[in-house]
Amino acid sequence: MSHLFESITLGSVTFRNRIAVAPMCQYSSTDGYANDWHLVHLASRAAGGAGLVLTEAAAVEPRGRISPQDLGIWSDKHIEPLAKIVQLIHNLGSIAGIQLAHAGRKASTAPPWEGGQILDESVGGWRPVVSSSPLAFSDKHPVPQPLSIEEIQQVTDAFVQATKRSVEAGFKVIEIHAAHGYLLHQFLSPLSNHREDEYGGSFENRTRFLREVVSGVREVLPEGDSSLWVRISATDWAENGWDIEQSIALADKLKSLGVDLIDCSSGGTLTNAKIPYGPGYQTPFAARIRHEANIPTGAVGLITSPEQADCIVRTGQADIVLLARELLRNPYWPSHAAKQLKQDKVWPVQYDRAWL
């Protein structure tokens, strides 16, 4: 039996294998609503055999979108179209998960294929963008408005309400997005958080916002049928920034708050960080957090071959592998991996004639 195709239980949810579809922004929504594009995009990855299918980042409030075309879950009206997608994913044997997010100071931009530029209010953007401190992401981005303590509590509640809606839609995995330089990461990193109140300065203070979000989300999740994940950037790849040692300490605290898995990515705080891209370049972070914080982890980042993915799980570097670009290229990668690793079929019976 390939380790990649062993089932695993995280929280109270059992996954058929260790392959997850990483959250990938599609920039294809109107007013946050999921549509036929999302249905086909996500369900095809479930048909391809992944154990978990995560949505792209779903904004918990309108100003938390990266672009006007982002998926959202700030309204009860968003539930119904998402529920249709969830049901199909589950019918195909995968688990449906949603990533809850707030872009903070990196909000109000155009989709990548339209240039990714900062959008003014006259062309669909919004002001103010918000963050931990009045520090712009780049010289092209607007200076954000620091969140007041009351506003921090309001955003925390937005995550909680989004979780309730996600549960109503049927999602079994809730992933809190605290990576890639978005709002929660902006509070974690000393490079973007220069606050002098209880949400800035010390490690304890900089992690407070995320810990409060996690506690609030955990409280409203059903105990018998849910799994709570947090995606972090394990390092800013910059001196005096957020780093792996702080990530390990954070993971230990999140474990005590009921988090079931740490999804280990990196970067996003700076525009000029020097990142040593290469196959599995982030996997060592997942390995260290797994062993030193004693919590399950997910590895992501240039994982492309079945043998590589299986080795990551088999050698205890991570419990789950999350694939992004490779699953854009080939939604049926898990099924091809199963055949290559001499495992049973993981795609629908309607496709069996193509197995030979």
C-alpha atoms as one frame of an Amber mdcrd trajectory, in Angstrom:
protein
   0.000   0.000   0.000   1.359   3.382  -0.983   1.460   5.744   1.972   0.043
   8.463  -0.274  -3.154   6.454  -0.656  -3.660   5.511   2.975  -6.716   7.051
   4.577  -6.236   9.516   7.426  -8.516  10.969  10.092  -7.944  14.579  11.148
 -10.319  15.904  13.757 -13.488  13.928  13.139 -13.118  13.720   9.349 -11.634
  10.765   7.460  -9.995  11.402   4.077  -9.659   8.632   1.501  -6.046   9.529
   0.742  -3.363  12.097   1.546  -3.822  14.260  -1.572  -5.458  17.674  -1.212
  -6.328  20.325  -3.761  -4.661  23.494  -2.497  -6.691  26.728  -2.473  -6.224
  28.501  -5.806  -7.854  31.847  -6.557  -9.992  31.742  -9.695 -11.011  35.426
  -9.824 -14.293  34.392 -11.407 -17.015  35.481  -8.974 -19.472  38.344  -9.064
 -20.242  39.818  -5.640 -18.628  36.779  -4.039 -21.003  34.188  -5.497 -19.843
  30.758  -6.614 -21.014  29.849 -10.108 -20.755  27.146 -12.765 -17.024  27.775
 -13.173 -16.417  26.902  -9.527 -18.689  23.875  -9.778 -16.795  22.411 -12.716
 -13.356  23.449 -11.465 -13.742  21.952  -7.974 -15.849  18.908  -8.827 -13.456
  17.812 -11.575 -10.650  17.597  -8.992 -12.891  15.456  -6.798 -13.634  13.206
  -9.786  -9.888  13.039 -10.342  -9.427  11.303  -7.001  -8.206  13.912  -4.494
  -9.012  13.173  -0.869  -9.748  16.827  -0.100 -10.882  19.638  -2.356 -10.372
  23.108  -0.879 -11.998  26.170  -2.350 -10.027  29.265  -3.134  -9.806  31.950
  -0.447 -13.349  33.004   0.446 -13.511  36.514   1.856 -15.239  36.915   5.221
 -16.197  40.500   4.396 -16.278  42.474   1.124 -13.202  44.604   1.895 -11.307
  41.388   2.599 -11.309  40.323  -1.052  -8.068  40.359  -2.996 -10.002  41.393
  -6.096 -13.628  42.275  -6.863 -13.881  38.836  -8.512 -12.979  36.852  -5.379
 -15.189  34.204  -3.831 -17.013  35.352  -0.692 -18.960  34.022   2.249 -19.934
  37.199   4.057 -23.646  36.779   3.277 -26.197  34.026   3.858 -26.994  34.331
   0.144 -23.586  32.808  -0.629 -24.548  29.516   1.039 -26.831  27.970  -1.595
 -24.463  27.952  -4.607 -21.638  26.660  -2.411 -23.852  23.911  -0.984 -24.491
  22.561  -4.490 -20.729  22.273  -5.057 -20.146  20.659  -1.672 -22.782  18.005
  -2.299 -21.235  17.043  -5.639 -17.714  16.853  -4.157 -18.963  14.561  -1.397
 -20.928  12.424  -3.861 -17.663  11.903  -5.744 -15.945  10.534  -2.621 -13.843
  13.556  -1.682 -14.130  15.875   1.296 -15.083  19.507   0.658 -13.175  22.243
   2.475 -13.251  26.017   2.395 -10.475  28.513   3.063 -11.650  31.585   4.987
  -9.609  34.699   4.339  -9.139  38.439   4.596  -6.656  40.164   2.278  -5.987
  43.176   4.515  -3.530  45.605   2.905  -3.225  43.411  -0.224  -6.881  43.955
  -1.157  -8.525  45.857  -4.029  -6.455  44.599  -6.967  -7.246  43.483 -10.490
  -7.032  39.795 -11.461  -3.575  38.667 -12.636  -4.581  38.390 -16.291  -5.748
  42.021 -16.156  -2.384  43.145 -14.796  -2.953  42.771 -11.064  -2.740  46.534
 -10.543  -4.247  48.400  -7.600  -7.834  49.360  -8.336  -9.236  52.799  -7.589
 -12.793  53.137  -6.363 -13.793  54.484  -9.781 -13.071  51.091 -11.374 -14.444
  48.755  -8.724 -11.814  48.993  -5.993 -12.388  50.173  -2.436 -10.857  52.269
   0.310  -9.691  52.065   2.916  -7.753  48.836   2.867  -6.893  47.727   6.400
  -3.997  46.123   8.212  -2.212  45.865  11.524  -0.221  49.063  10.922  -0.148
  51.950   8.410   2.514  50.264   6.253   1.808  49.783   2.549   2.650  46.442
   0.951   4.593  48.268  -1.770   5.048  51.774  -3.112   2.195  51.026  -5.517
  -0.235  49.982  -2.783  -2.266  52.420  -0.670  -1.287  52.981   2.946  -3.703
  50.848   4.959  -5.809  51.981   7.850  -4.810  50.207  11.077  -7.645  48.205
  12.585  -8.848  49.450  15.943  -9.357  46.912  18.718 -13.102  47.117  18.127
 -12.566  46.473  14.409 -10.307  43.496  15.180 -13.172  42.033  17.187 -15.546
  42.703  14.299 -13.268  40.884  11.842 -12.942  38.007  14.308 -16.724  37.760
  14.375 -16.766  37.867  10.564 -14.614  34.718  10.544 -16.974  33.090  13.037
 -20.088  33.971  11.031 -18.389  32.764   7.832 -17.680  29.470   9.586 -21.345
  29.072  10.510 -22.310  29.650   6.884 -19.651  27.191   5.730 -21.025  24.514
   8.035 -24.539  25.193   6.765 -23.247  24.768   3.197 -21.867  21.362   4.210
 -18.121  21.974   4.315 -16.310  19.575   6.636 -12.896  21.256   6.581 -12.451
  24.884   7.572  -9.028  26.357   6.801  -8.141  29.765   8.232  -5.812  31.650
   5.908  -3.004  33.181   7.983  -0.331  33.098   5.270   0.969  34.869   2.156
   1.017  38.371   3.600  -2.745  38.623   4.054  -4.431  40.167   7.097  -3.779
  37.560   9.785  -0.188  37.167   8.580   0.155  40.965   8.640  -0.447  40.773
  12.388   1.956  37.840  12.862   4.981  39.334  11.120   7.089  41.990  12.866
   7.826  43.375   9.392   4.202  44.436   8.916   3.025  44.770  12.530   4.404
  47.830  14.335   1.552  48.133  16.829   2.175  49.102  20.428  -1.023  47.725
  21.951  -1.984  44.155  22.942  -1.929  43.105  19.273   1.666  44.138  18.549
   5.227  43.834  19.775   5.743  40.504  21.505   5.128  37.082  19.979   2.185
  36.637  22.335   0.633  39.891  21.168   1.274  39.429  17.443  -0.357  35.983
  17.521  -3.342  37.140  19.586  -5.604  38.017  16.628  -5.125  34.630  14.969
  -5.592  32.795  18.246  -8.842  34.653  18.887 -10.074  33.822  15.389  -9.190
  30.151  15.879 -10.925  30.017  19.258 -14.062  31.619  17.849 -14.153  29.313
  14.838 -13.491  26.202  16.897 -16.380  27.064  19.206 -18.969  26.999  16.412
 -17.669  23.924  14.556 -19.640  20.709  15.059 -17.515  18.274  17.051 -18.600
  15.147  15.217 -18.006  16.104  11.605 -15.348  18.774  11.148 -11.637  19.412
  10.819  -9.972  22.752  11.526  -6.826  23.732   9.622  -4.670  26.838   9.593
  -2.447  27.841   6.695   0.647  29.769   7.723   3.697  31.145   6.013   6.409
  29.358   7.969   8.880  32.121   7.141   8.955  35.580   5.577  12.320  34.684
   3.993  13.662  37.926   5.471  15.850  38.992   8.371  13.920  40.030  11.498
  10.691  38.713  10.031   8.397  35.842  10.884  10.395  32.591  10.887  10.228
  28.850  11.421  10.983  29.044  15.157   7.994  31.342  15.691   5.912  29.066
  13.453   6.717  26.053  15.616   5.763  27.978  18.758   2.554  29.171  17.103
   1.668  25.649  15.965   2.005  24.414  19.524  -0.433  27.089  20.722  -2.876
  26.386  17.884  -2.830  22.678  18.702  -4.027  23.469  22.221  -6.873  25.531
  20.727  -8.173  22.599  18.689  -6.448  23.009  15.329  -6.112  19.649  13.578
  -3.484  20.447  10.919  -1.010  23.191  10.000  -0.817  23.837   6.252   2.783
  24.971   5.731   3.478  27.534   3.035   5.815  30.552   3.105   6.417  34.132
   1.989   4.061  36.889   0.935   4.974  39.679   3.331   7.569  41.361   1.096
   7.747  42.033  -2.613  11.517  41.473  -2.743  12.012  38.378  -0.600  14.603
  35.974  -2.011  12.853  32.623  -2.031  14.866  29.493  -2.969  12.270  27.911
  -5.244  12.776  24.240  -6.056  10.976  20.883  -5.813   9.482  20.533  -2.333
  11.246  23.678  -1.121   8.721  24.235   1.689   8.497  20.611   2.844  11.238
  20.988   5.521   8.992  23.504   7.305   6.166  20.967   7.439   8.596  18.357
   8.762   9.944  20.557  11.550   6.518  21.734  12.677   5.181  18.168  12.591
   7.966  16.795  14.771   8.692  19.751  17.055   5.110  20.911  17.694   3.722
  17.369  17.451   0.827  18.315  15.194  -0.178  16.981  11.759   1.036  19.100
   8.861   0.425  19.596   5.173   3.243  20.168   2.701   2.787  22.373  -0.359
   5.042  23.861  -3.013   6.351  22.338  -6.260   5.198  18.819  -5.419   4.711
  17.279  -8.833   5.493  13.547  -9.041   3.713  10.620  -7.350   7.014   9.286
  -6.017   7.896  12.652  -4.488   4.475  13.006  -2.858   4.546   9.443  -1.543
   8.052   9.932  -0.135   6.953  13.046   1.783   4.231  11.086   3.536   6.182
   7.822   3.890   9.169   9.501   5.548   7.043  11.459   8.003   7.734  14.902
   6.595   4.016  15.675   6.402   0.655  13.952   6.761  -0.973  15.508   3.690
   0.385  16.891   0.429  -1.418  19.829  -1.154  -1.036  20.267  -4.891  -1.836
  23.453  -6.773  -0.386  24.059 -10.249  -0.010  20.345 -10.923  -3.745  19.888
 -10.366  -4.492  22.819 -12.654  -2.517  21.070 -15.367  -4.104  17.701 -14.655
  -7.241  17.369 -12.517  -6.809  13.584 -12.659  -3.295  13.574 -11.213  -4.386
  11.458  -8.203  -5.766   8.772 -10.482  -2.599   8.702 -12.582  -0.573   8.580
  -9.362  -2.630   5.638  -8.120  -1.926   3.719 -11.303   1.780   4.607 -11.229
   2.062   3.520  -7.590   0.035   0.367  -8.304  -2.954   1.318  -6.172  -6.675
   0.806  -6.646  -8.611   3.187  -8.876  -9.715   6.448  -7.262 -11.820   7.879
 -10.046 -15.521   7.309 -10.878 -16.606   4.000 -12.369 -17.720   5.892 -15.461
 -14.027   6.336 -16.313 -12.923   2.732 -15.705 -12.477   1.950 -19.388  -9.515
   4.363 -19.423  -7.666   2.550 -16.619  -6.077  -0.052 -18.852
